[in-house]
């Protein structure tokens, strides 16, 4: 590992397993709500089976709870006090009775709302603050300011928010580990890969299982480079305009001063004229003037060497800032032929330096057992990343990190939990599959824990639509609607229960992955980070891990 700065302290495996144990205690009773299928809601009388409260009471409490969740600090302090009181000396949280012991029905929606809030990722205290991690990764290095690129010129607001945050984190990890190569799994349209290459100068391989995505990413990357170059051309023109304006103002001032100085010298005595030296005709080129020039150059957006290599040239040269009569004009001129050769040589050198700063889209279906050397011929020490990797690709990303020595770090944001394969979902069904999407960690495997597809579906907030079948006559549909219309509040209340429970199921999946990484002997550091604004990007948590230094 290149850097020696300390990363934020995270909870150890023992503490994470204790929280996992508490969460399972709650979900054993609550999962029946998440796993109920909306299609069967009326025909199977789901409300009567699972809820021992009128729907109006549930709606009232949950709506009030939602308002309190967005209230000001006073309400949050009150909530924190309630959570603290619920904590028993043994470490197991003792909430008021949520479910009836005999019927297993929900009997206290207030306690239910309190529990789901307590078992959210944020309140469990298992999350590492994003800014704290960035600060630690940078160490003593100053934050790279670079150019303030407006990503929404190249992608939609949601994607630009995600790419900006994740690329900044990946760049920090790469610098921390002294790594230049990145593998982006499930790269899709290539937005993250392109940005990592263009802005941060990383060599990125974007791997996607779809040929259509790969070809689309190549074309999109070509267009993005074109827009990127145009963007910096505009920036350079703005800088050149400012430099030209300053040079013209300086030229006028120097010409006036020069004229005054010459007239003064010419009007002096012959004896004084004999004592004149060349320096008398030049302006006072003191340290203050040099400092002023340097300040002007810094203010006019001169890029760092690393960013200059990404095909951005300096916006202007020092000659544009020098006083017009500081030196003879001819001393800065170069013949056209020689200048052309100089430009060619500079471009040649820039091209060579850019060879390592590229994005290469590749097509391959990745599993936990994929041989990366067969896909990437120049594989070296690298980071493996994934932005909203779908289904089993997210856990497989973590498995590849754990099993391949070249992968020194991983940063994975998963999605599509409903597409995860579950080892214990169909225990009586024979299967040749050896590696499953869930569970990953040893504790949940020992518990033979299963969420179920409907529960995983609700964890994605992809609630099923109410359906009454296909191909039915309109009259039958309308009769069905009129029959159950008085009970619509039941369905609304039940769906709200599923929505507020969803973060707990996501917490379980994320804890499973974090514990798996903590269980690996080669893992030096692992954390869960809230990377995105959940309003802009609901799947906002990144699993990050680094290997021990060899």
Coordinates of C-alpha atoms in Angstrom, one line a residue:
X1 CA 0.0 0.0 0.0
X2 CA 1.5 3.3 -1.1
X3 CA 0.2 5.5 1.7
X4 CA 0.7 5.0 5.4
X5 CA -2.2 7.2 6.7
X6 CA -4.7 5.6 9.0
X7 CA -8.1 4.9 7.7
X8 CA -11.2 5.4 9.9
X9 CA -11.8 2.7 12.6
X10 CA -14.6 0.4 11.7
X11 CA -16.5 -2.2 13.8
X12 CA -14.9 -5.6 14.1
X13 CA -16.5 -8.8 13.0
X14 CA -17.6 -9.7 16.6
X15 CA -19.6 -6.4 16.9
X16 CA -21.1 -6.8 13.4
X17 CA -22.3 -10.3 14.2
X18 CA -23.9 -9.1 17.4
X19 CA -25.9 -6.6 15.4
X20 CA -26.7 -9.2 12.8
X21 CA -28.1 -11.4 15.5
X22 CA -30.4 -8.7 16.8
X23 CA -31.6 -7.9 13.4
X24 CA -32.5 -11.5 12.7
X25 CA -34.4 -11.7 16.0
X26 CA -36.7 -8.9 14.7
X27 CA -36.9 -10.1 11.1
X28 CA -37.9 -13.7 12.0
X29 CA -41.3 -12.2 12.9
X30 CA -41.5 -9.3 10.5
X31 CA -40.5 -11.1 7.2
X32 CA -44.0 -12.5 6.8
X33 CA -45.1 -9.0 6.0
X34 CA -42.4 -8.5 3.3
X35 CA -43.0 -11.9 1.8
X36 CA -46.7 -11.6 1.4
X37 CA -47.6 -11.2 -2.3
X38 CA -49.9 -8.3 -3.2
X39 CA -51.6 -10.4 -5.9
X40 CA -53.1 -12.6 -3.1
X41 CA -53.9 -9.8 -0.8
X42 CA -57.7 -9.9 -1.0
X43 CA -58.2 -13.5 -2.1
X44 CA -56.1 -14.9 0.7
X45 CA -57.2 -12.3 3.3
X46 CA -53.6 -11.3 4.0
X47 CA -54.6 -8.4 6.3
X48 CA -56.6 -10.6 8.6
X49 CA -53.8 -13.2 8.7
X50 CA -50.9 -10.9 9.6
X51 CA -52.3 -7.6 11.1
X52 CA -54.3 -7.4 14.3
X53 CA -55.1 -3.7 13.9
X54 CA -57.5 -1.6 11.8
X55 CA -55.9 -0.1 8.7
X56 CA -56.8 3.4 9.8
X57 CA -54.7 3.0 13.0
X58 CA -51.7 1.7 11.0
X59 CA -51.9 4.5 8.4
X60 CA -52.2 7.1 11.2
X61 CA -49.1 6.0 13.0
X62 CA -47.0 5.5 9.9
X63 CA -47.9 8.8 8.5
X64 CA -47.1 10.5 11.8
X65 CA -43.8 8.5 11.9
X66 CA -42.9 9.7 8.4
X67 CA -43.4 13.4 9.5
X68 CA -41.4 12.9 12.6
X69 CA -38.5 11.4 10.6
X70 CA -38.2 14.6 8.7
X71 CA -38.8 16.9 11.6
X72 CA -36.2 19.2 13.2
X73 CA -33.6 18.3 15.8
X74 CA -36.0 18.2 18.8
X75 CA -37.9 15.2 17.3
X76 CA -34.6 13.5 16.5
X77 CA -33.3 13.9 20.0
X78 CA -36.6 12.4 21.3
X79 CA -36.2 9.5 19.0
X80 CA -32.6 8.9 20.1
X81 CA -33.8 8.9 23.7
X82 CA -36.4 6.2 22.9
X83 CA -33.8 4.1 21.1
X84 CA -31.4 4.4 24.0
X85 CA -34.1 3.3 26.5
X86 CA -34.8 0.3 24.4
X87 CA -31.2 -0.9 24.8
X88 CA -30.9 -3.5 27.5
X89 CA -27.7 -4.1 29.6
X90 CA -27.2 -7.4 27.8
X91 CA -26.9 -5.7 24.4
X92 CA -30.1 -7.1 23.1
X93 CA -32.7 -4.5 22.2
X94 CA -36.0 -5.0 24.2
X95 CA -38.8 -3.2 22.3
X96 CA -42.4 -3.3 23.5
X97 CA -44.2 -6.3 22.2
X98 CA -44.5 -5.9 18.4
X99 CA -46.1 -9.2 17.4
X100 CA -48.5 -11.4 19.3
X101 CA -46.7 -14.5 20.7
X102 CA -49.6 -16.9 19.8
X103 CA -51.0 -15.5 16.5
X104 CA -47.8 -13.9 15.3
X105 CA -49.9 -10.9 14.1
X106 CA -48.7 -7.3 14.3
X107 CA -50.2 -5.8 17.4
X108 CA -48.1 -2.6 17.9
X109 CA -47.4 -0.4 14.9
X110 CA -45.7 2.2 17.2
X111 CA -43.1 -0.4 18.3
X112 CA -42.8 -1.7 14.8
X113 CA -42.0 1.8 13.4
X114 CA -39.4 2.3 16.2
X115 CA -37.8 -1.1 15.5
X116 CA -37.4 -0.6 11.8
X117 CA -35.9 2.8 12.4
X118 CA -33.5 1.4 14.9
X119 CA -32.3 -1.4 12.5
X120 CA -31.6 1.0 9.6
X121 CA -28.0 1.2 8.5
X122 CA -27.6 4.8 9.8
X123 CA -28.9 4.1 13.3
X124 CA -27.0 0.8 13.8
X125 CA -23.8 2.7 13.6
X126 CA -22.1 0.5 11.0
X127 CA -21.6 3.2 8.4
X128 CA -18.3 5.1 7.9
X129 CA -18.9 8.8 6.9
X130 CA -18.0 9.5 3.3
X131 CA -16.2 12.8 4.0
X132 CA -14.2 11.2 6.8
X133 CA -13.0 8.4 4.5
X134 CA -12.0 10.9 1.8
X135 CA -10.0 13.0 4.2
X136 CA -8.2 9.9 5.5
X137 CA -7.5 8.7 1.9
X138 CA -6.0 12.0 1.0
X139 CA -3.8 12.2 4.1
X140 CA -1.6 15.2 3.9
X141 CA -2.3 15.7 0.2
X142 CA -4.5 18.7 -0.7
X143 CA -7.8 18.1 -2.2
X144 CA -7.5 18.0 -6.0
X145 CA -9.5 20.9 -7.2
X146 CA -9.1 20.4 -11.0
X147 CA -11.7 21.8 -13.3
X148 CA -15.3 22.2 -12.2
X149 CA -16.8 20.0 -14.8
X150 CA -20.6 20.0 -15.1
X151 CA -21.4 16.3 -15.4
X152 CA -25.0 17.0 -16.2
X153 CA -23.8 18.2 -19.6
X154 CA -22.9 14.5 -20.3
X155 CA -25.4 12.5 -18.3
X156 CA -28.7 12.8 -16.4
X157 CA -28.7 14.3 -12.9
X158 CA -29.0 11.0 -11.1
X159 CA -26.1 9.4 -13.0
X160 CA -24.0 12.6 -12.7
X161 CA -24.5 12.6 -8.9
X162 CA -23.4 8.9 -8.7
X163 CA -20.5 9.2 -11.0
X164 CA -19.1 12.3 -9.3
X165 CA -19.2 10.8 -5.8
X166 CA -18.0 7.4 -6.7
X167 CA -15.2 8.5 -9.0
X168 CA -13.8 10.8 -6.4
X169 CA -13.8 7.9 -3.9
X170 CA -12.2 5.5 -6.4
X171 CA -9.5 8.0 -7.3
X172 CA -8.8 8.5 -3.6
X173 CA -8.4 4.7 -3.0
X174 CA -6.2 4.4 -6.1
X175 CA -3.9 7.2 -4.9
X176 CA -3.9 5.6 -1.4
X177 CA -2.9 2.2 -2.8
X178 CA -0.6 3.6 -5.5
X179 CA -2.7 1.9 -8.3
X180 CA -3.3 3.1 -11.8
X181 CA -5.5 0.3 -13.2
X182 CA -9.3 -0.1 -12.5
X183 CA -11.7 -2.9 -13.5
X184 CA -15.3 -1.7 -13.7
X185 CA -17.7 -4.7 -13.5
X186 CA -21.1 -4.3 -15.0
X187 CA -19.9 -1.1 -16.7
X188 CA -23.0 -0.7 -18.8
X189 CA -23.0 2.5 -20.7
X190 CA -19.5 3.3 -19.4
X191 CA -20.2 6.6 -17.7
X192 CA -18.1 5.8 -14.6
X193 CA -15.3 4.2 -16.6
X194 CA -15.0 7.1 -19.0
X195 CA -15.0 9.7 -16.2
X196 CA -12.3 7.8 -14.2
X197 CA -10.2 7.7 -17.3
X198 CA -10.7 11.3 -18.5
X199 CA -10.7 13.2 -15.2
X200 CA -8.4 11.1 -13.0
X201 CA -6.1 9.6 -15.6
X202 CA -6.7 6.0 -14.6
X203 CA -6.5 3.0 -17.0
X204 CA -9.9 1.5 -16.9
X205 CA -11.3 -1.8 -18.2
X206 CA -15.1 -1.7 -18.3
X207 CA -16.5 -5.2 -18.5
X208 CA -20.2 -5.9 -19.3
X209 CA -22.0 -9.0 -20.3
X210 CA -23.9 -7.3 -23.1
X211 CA -22.3 -6.7 -26.5
X212 CA -24.8 -4.0 -27.1
X213 CA -23.7 -2.2 -24.0
X214 CA -20.0 -2.6 -24.9
X215 CA -20.5 -1.2 -28.4
X216 CA -22.7 1.6 -27.1
X217 CA -20.1 2.4 -24.4
X218 CA -17.4 2.7 -27.1
X219 CA -19.5 5.2 -29.1
X220 CA -20.6 7.1 -26.0
X221 CA -17.0 7.3 -24.8
X222 CA -16.0 8.7 -28.2
X223 CA -18.7 11.4 -28.0
X224 CA -17.8 12.1 -24.4
X225 CA -14.2 12.7 -25.3
X226 CA -15.3 15.1 -28.0
X227 CA -17.6 17.0 -25.6
X228 CA -14.9 16.9 -23.0
X229 CA -12.3 18.4 -25.4
X230 CA -14.8 21.0 -26.4
X231 CA -15.5 21.8 -22.8
X232 CA -11.8 22.4 -22.1
X233 CA -11.5 24.3 -25.3
X234 CA -14.1 26.7 -24.0
X235 CA -12.3 27.0 -20.7
X236 CA -9.0 27.6 -22.5
X237 CA -10.6 30.3 -24.7
X238 CA -11.9 32.0 -21.6
X239 CA -8.5 31.9 -20.0
X240 CA -6.8 33.1 -23.2
X241 CA -9.3 36.0 -23.4
X242 CA -8.5 37.0 -19.9
X243 CA -4.8 36.7 -20.6
X244 CA -5.1 38.8 -23.8
X245 CA -7.0 41.5 -22.0
X246 CA -4.4 41.7 -19.3
X247 CA -1.6 41.7 -21.8
X248 CA -3.2 44.5 -23.8
X249 CA -3.7 46.6 -20.6
X250 CA -0.1 45.9 -19.6
X251 CA 1.1 46.9 -23.1
X252 CA -0.7 50.2 -22.9
X253 CA 0.7 51.0 -19.5
X254 CA 4.2 50.0 -20.5
X255 CA 4.1 52.0 -23.7
X256 CA 3.1 55.1 -21.7
X257 CA 5.8 54.4 -19.1
X258 CA 8.4 53.7 -21.9
X259 CA 7.5 57.0 -23.6
X260 CA 7.8 59.0 -20.4
X261 CA 11.1 57.4 -19.5
X262 CA 12.6 58.1 -23.0
X263 CA 11.4 61.7 -23.0
X264 CA 12.9 62.1 -19.5
X265 CA 16.2 60.7 -20.6
X266 CA 16.4 62.7 -23.8
X267 CA 15.7 65.9 -21.9
X268 CA 18.5 65.3 -19.5
X269 CA 22.1 66.5 -19.8
X270 CA 24.7 64.8 -22.2
X271 CA 26.7 63.7 -19.2
X272 CA 23.7 61.9 -17.9
X273 CA 23.0 60.4 -21.4
X274 CA 26.5 58.9 -21.4
X275 CA 25.9 57.1 -18.1
X276 CA 22.7 55.4 -19.4
X277 CA 22.7 51.6 -19.5
X278 CA 20.5 49.1 -21.1
X279 CA 18.6 48.5 -17.9
X280 CA 17.4 52.1 -17.9
X281 CA 15.2 51.3 -20.9
X282 CA 13.6 48.2 -19.3
X283 CA 10.9 48.3 -16.7
X284 CA 11.6 47.5 -13.1
X285 CA 11.5 43.7 -13.3
X286 CA 11.6 43.2 -9.5
X287 CA 10.6 40.3 -7.3
X288 CA 7.2 41.9 -6.8
X289 CA 6.6 41.9 -10.5
X290 CA 7.6 38.2 -10.8
X291 CA 5.3 37.3 -7.8
X292 CA 2.5 39.2 -9.5
X293 CA 3.0 37.2 -12.7
X294 CA 3.0 33.9 -10.8
X295 CA -0.2 34.9 -9.0
X296 CA -1.9 35.8 -12.3
X297 CA -0.9 32.5 -13.8
X298 CA -2.4 30.6 -10.9
X299 CA -5.6 32.6 -11.0
X300 CA -6.0 31.9 -14.7
X301 CA -6.6 28.2 -14.3
X302 CA -3.2 26.6 -15.1
X303 CA -3.8 22.9 -14.8
X304 CA -1.6 20.5 -12.8
X305 CA 0.8 18.3 -14.7
X306 CA -1.4 15.2 -14.3
X307 CA -4.5 16.9 -15.7
X308 CA -2.5 18.6 -18.4
X309 CA -1.5 15.1 -19.7
X310 CA -5.2 14.4 -20.3
X311 CA -4.9 16.4 -23.5
X312 CA -5.4 19.8 -21.8
X313 CA -2.7 22.3 -22.7
X314 CA -1.8 25.4 -20.7
X315 CA -4.2 28.1 -21.4
X316 CA -1.4 30.6 -22.1
X317 CA 2.3 31.1 -21.9
X318 CA 4.5 33.3 -19.7
X319 CA 5.2 35.6 -22.6
X320 CA 1.6 36.8 -22.6
X321 CA 2.1 38.2 -19.2
X322 CA 5.5 39.8 -19.6
X323 CA 5.8 43.6 -20.1
X324 CA 6.0 44.4 -23.8
X325 CA 9.4 46.0 -23.7
X326 CA 11.0 43.6 -21.2
X327 CA 12.9 41.8 -23.9
X328 CA 13.4 42.0 -27.6
X329 CA 10.3 40.6 -29.4
X330 CA 12.5 38.5 -31.8
X331 CA 14.0 36.5 -28.9
X332 CA 10.7 34.7 -28.4
X333 CA 9.9 34.0 -32.0
X334 CA 10.4 30.6 -33.6
X335 CA 10.4 29.8 -37.4
X336 CA 7.1 28.3 -38.5
X337 CA 8.8 25.1 -39.6
X338 CA 10.5 24.7 -36.2
X339 CA 7.4 25.6 -34.3
X340 CA 5.4 23.0 -36.2
X341 CA 8.0 20.4 -35.3
X342 CA 7.9 21.4 -31.7
X343 CA 4.2 21.1 -31.6
X344 CA 4.4 17.7 -33.3
X345 CA 6.9 16.5 -30.7
X346 CA 4.9 17.8 -27.8
X347 CA 1.7 16.2 -29.1
X348 CA 3.7 12.9 -29.6
X349 CA 4.9 13.0 -26.0
X350 CA 1.4 13.8 -24.8
X351 CA 0.0 10.9 -26.8
X352 CA 2.5 8.5 -25.3
X353 CA 1.7 9.7 -21.8
X354 CA -2.0 9.2 -22.5
X355 CA -1.6 5.6 -23.6
X356 CA -2.0 4.5 -19.9
X357 CA -5.0 6.8 -19.4
X358 CA -7.5 5.0 -21.5
X359 CA -10.9 3.3 -21.1
X360 CA -11.3 -0.1 -22.8
X361 CA -14.9 -1.6 -22.9
X362 CA -14.9 -5.4 -22.9
X363 CA -17.6 -8.0 -23.2
X364 CA -17.6 -10.9 -20.8
X365 CA -20.0 -12.7 -18.5
X366 CA -18.3 -12.5 -15.0
X367 CA -18.7 -15.1 -12.3
X368 CA -16.9 -15.6 -9.1
X369 CA -14.6 -18.1 -10.9
X370 CA -13.8 -15.9 -13.9
X371 CA -10.1 -15.8 -14.9
X372 CA -9.2 -12.1 -15.3
X373 CA -6.0 -12.9 -17.1
X374 CA -8.0 -14.4 -19.9
X375 CA -10.0 -11.2 -20.2
X376 CA -7.3 -8.6 -19.5
X377 CA -3.9 -9.4 -21.0
X378 CA -2.0 -6.7 -19.1
X379 CA -3.6 -7.3 -15.8
X380 CA -1.7 -5.7 -12.9
X381 CA -2.4 -4.6 -9.4
X382 CA -5.7 -2.9 -9.6
X383 CA -9.0 -1.9 -8.0
X384 CA -12.3 -3.6 -8.8
X385 CA -15.4 -1.4 -8.8
X386 CA -19.0 -1.7 -9.7
X387 CA -21.7 1.0 -9.8
X388 CA -25.1 -0.7 -9.2
X389 CA -24.0 -4.1 -10.1
X390 CA -27.1 -6.2 -10.6
X391 CA -28.1 -9.3 -8.6
X392 CA -25.3 -11.8 -8.1
X393 CA -22.6 -9.7 -9.7
X394 CA -22.3 -7.6 -6.6
X395 CA -21.4 -10.6 -4.3
X396 CA -19.3 -12.1 -7.0
X397 CA -17.3 -8.8 -7.2
X398 CA -16.5 -9.3 -3.5
X399 CA -15.5 -12.9 -4.1
X400 CA -13.2 -12.1 -6.9
X401 CA -11.6 -9.4 -4.7
X402 CA -11.0 -12.1 -2.0
X403 CA -9.6 -14.7 -4.3
X404 CA -7.4 -12.8 -6.8
X405 CA -4.1 -11.5 -5.6
X406 CA -4.0 -8.7 -8.2
X407 CA -7.2 -7.1 -6.8
X408 CA -5.9 -4.8 -4.1
X409 CA -9.2 -3.0 -3.3
X410 CA -12.9 -3.2 -4.0
X411 CA -15.7 -0.6 -4.1
X412 CA -19.1 -2.1 -4.9
X413 CA -22.6 -0.6 -4.9
X414 CA -25.1 -3.3 -5.5
X415 CA -28.7 -3.2 -6.7
X416 CA -31.5 -5.5 -7.9
X417 CA -31.6 -7.6 -4.7
X418 CA -34.6 -9.4 -6.1
X419 CA -32.3 -11.1 -8.7
X420 CA -30.0 -12.5 -6.0
X421 CA -29.8 -16.3 -5.9
X422 CA -30.5 -17.6 -2.4
X423 CA -28.9 -20.8 -1.2
X424 CA -31.7 -21.8 1.2
X425 CA -34.7 -20.5 -0.7
X426 CA -35.6 -23.9 -2.1
X427 CA -33.9 -26.4 0.2
X428 CA -35.6 -29.4 -1.3
X429 CA -34.7 -28.5 -4.9
X430 CA -31.5 -30.1 -6.2
X431 CA -29.0 -27.6 -7.6
X432 CA -25.4 -27.8 -8.9
X433 CA -24.7 -24.1 -8.0
X434 CA -21.9 -23.8 -5.5
X435 CA -21.7 -20.0 -5.0
X436 CA -24.8 -18.1 -4.2
X437 CA -25.7 -14.4 -4.0
X438 CA -27.0 -14.7 -0.5
X439 CA -26.0 -15.4 2.2
X440 CA -22.2 -14.8 2.0
X441 CA -21.0 -14.7 5.6
X442 CA -20.5 -17.7 7.8
X443 CA -23.0 -16.8 10.5
X444 CA -26.0 -16.5 8.1
X445 CA -24.9 -19.8 6.4
X446 CA -24.9 -21.5 9.7
X447 CA -28.4 -20.1 10.4
X448 CA -29.5 -21.3 6.9
X449 CA -31.1 -17.9 6.6
X450 CA -33.5 -17.1 3.7
X451 CA -35.1 -13.8 2.9
X452 CA -37.3 -14.8 0.1
X453 CA -37.8 -13.2 -3.3
X454 CA -40.7 -11.0 -2.2
X455 CA -38.8 -9.6 0.7
X456 CA -35.8 -8.9 -1.5
X457 CA -38.1 -7.3 -4.0
X458 CA -39.4 -4.9 -1.3
X459 CA -35.8 -4.2 -0.2
X460 CA -35.3 -2.7 -3.7
X461 CA -38.6 -0.7 -3.2
X462 CA -39.8 -2.4 -6.3
X463 CA -43.2 -3.2 -4.8
X464 CA -45.3 -5.6 -6.9
X465 CA -48.3 -4.1 -8.7
X466 CA -51.8 -5.2 -7.7
X467 CA -52.9 -7.5 -10.5
X468 CA -56.3 -9.2 -11.2
X469 CA -55.3 -11.3 -14.1
X470 CA -55.0 -10.9 -17.8
X471 CA -57.6 -11.3 -20.5
X472 CA -60.6 -10.7 -18.2
X473 CA -63.6 -9.0 -19.6
X474 CA -64.0 -5.3 -18.6
X475 CA -67.2 -6.1 -16.6
X476 CA -65.4 -8.7 -14.5
X477 CA -62.6 -6.3 -13.7
X478 CA -65.0 -3.5 -12.7
X479 CA -67.0 -5.9 -10.5
X480 CA -63.8 -6.9 -8.8
X481 CA -62.9 -3.3 -8.3
X482 CA -66.3 -2.3 -6.9
X483 CA -66.3 -5.3 -4.5
X484 CA -62.9 -4.4 -2.9
X485 CA -63.0 -0.7 -3.2
X486 CA -64.1 -0.2 0.4
X487 CA -61.0 -2.2 1.5
X488 CA -58.4 -0.1 -0.5
X489 CA -57.1 1.4 2.8
X490 CA -56.1 -2.1 3.8
X491 CA -53.9 -2.4 0.8
X492 CA -52.5 1.1 1.3
X493 CA -51.6 0.4 4.9
X494 CA -50.0 -2.9 4.1
X495 CA -47.8 -1.5 1.4
X496 CA -46.7 1.2 3.8
X497 CA -45.7 -1.5 6.3
X498 CA -43.6 -3.1 3.5
X499 CA -42.0 0.2 2.6
X500 CA -40.9 1.1 6.1
X501 CA -39.6 -2.5 6.6
X502 CA -37.6 -2.5 3.4
X503 CA -34.5 -0.7 4.8
X504 CA -34.1 -3.5 7.4
X505 CA -33.9 -6.1 4.7
X506 CA -31.3 -4.1 2.8
X507 CA -29.4 -3.7 6.1
X508 CA -29.3 -7.5 6.4
X509 CA -27.9 -7.9 2.9
X510 CA -25.3 -5.2 3.4
X511 CA -24.2 -6.6 6.8
X512 CA -23.9 -10.1 5.2
X513 CA -21.5 -8.7 2.6
X514 CA -19.5 -6.7 5.1
X515 CA -19.1 -9.6 7.5
X516 CA -18.0 -11.8 4.6
X517 CA -15.1 -9.3 3.8
X518 CA -14.2 -9.1 7.5
X519 CA -13.9 -12.9 7.6
X520 CA -11.3 -13.0 4.9
X521 CA -7.7 -13.3 6.2
X522 CA -6.2 -10.9 3.6
X523 CA -8.6 -8.1 4.3
X524 CA -6.9 -5.2 6.0
X525 CA -9.8 -2.9 6.1
X526 CA -13.5 -3.0 5.2
X527 CA -16.3 -0.5 5.6
X528 CA -19.8 0.4 4.6
X529 CA -20.2 3.9 3.3
X530 CA -23.2 6.0 2.4
X531 CA -22.0 7.3 -1.0
X532 CA -25.1 8.9 -2.5
X533 CA -28.0 11.0 -1.6
X534 CA -30.8 8.4 -1.2
X535 CA -33.4 10.8 -2.6
X536 CA -31.3 11.0 -5.9
X537 CA -30.1 7.4 -5.8
X538 CA -32.0 5.0 -3.4
X539 CA -29.3 2.3 -3.6
X540 CA -26.7 4.5 -2.0
X541 CA -24.4 2.3 0.0
X542 CA -20.9 1.2 -1.1
X543 CA -19.0 -1.8 0.3
X544 CA -15.3 -1.0 0.4
X545 CA -12.3 -3.2 1.3
X546 CA -8.5 -3.1 1.0
X547 CA -6.1 -6.0 1.1
X548 CA -3.2 -6.3 3.5
X549 CA 0.1 -5.1 2.3
X550 CA 2.2 -7.9 1.0

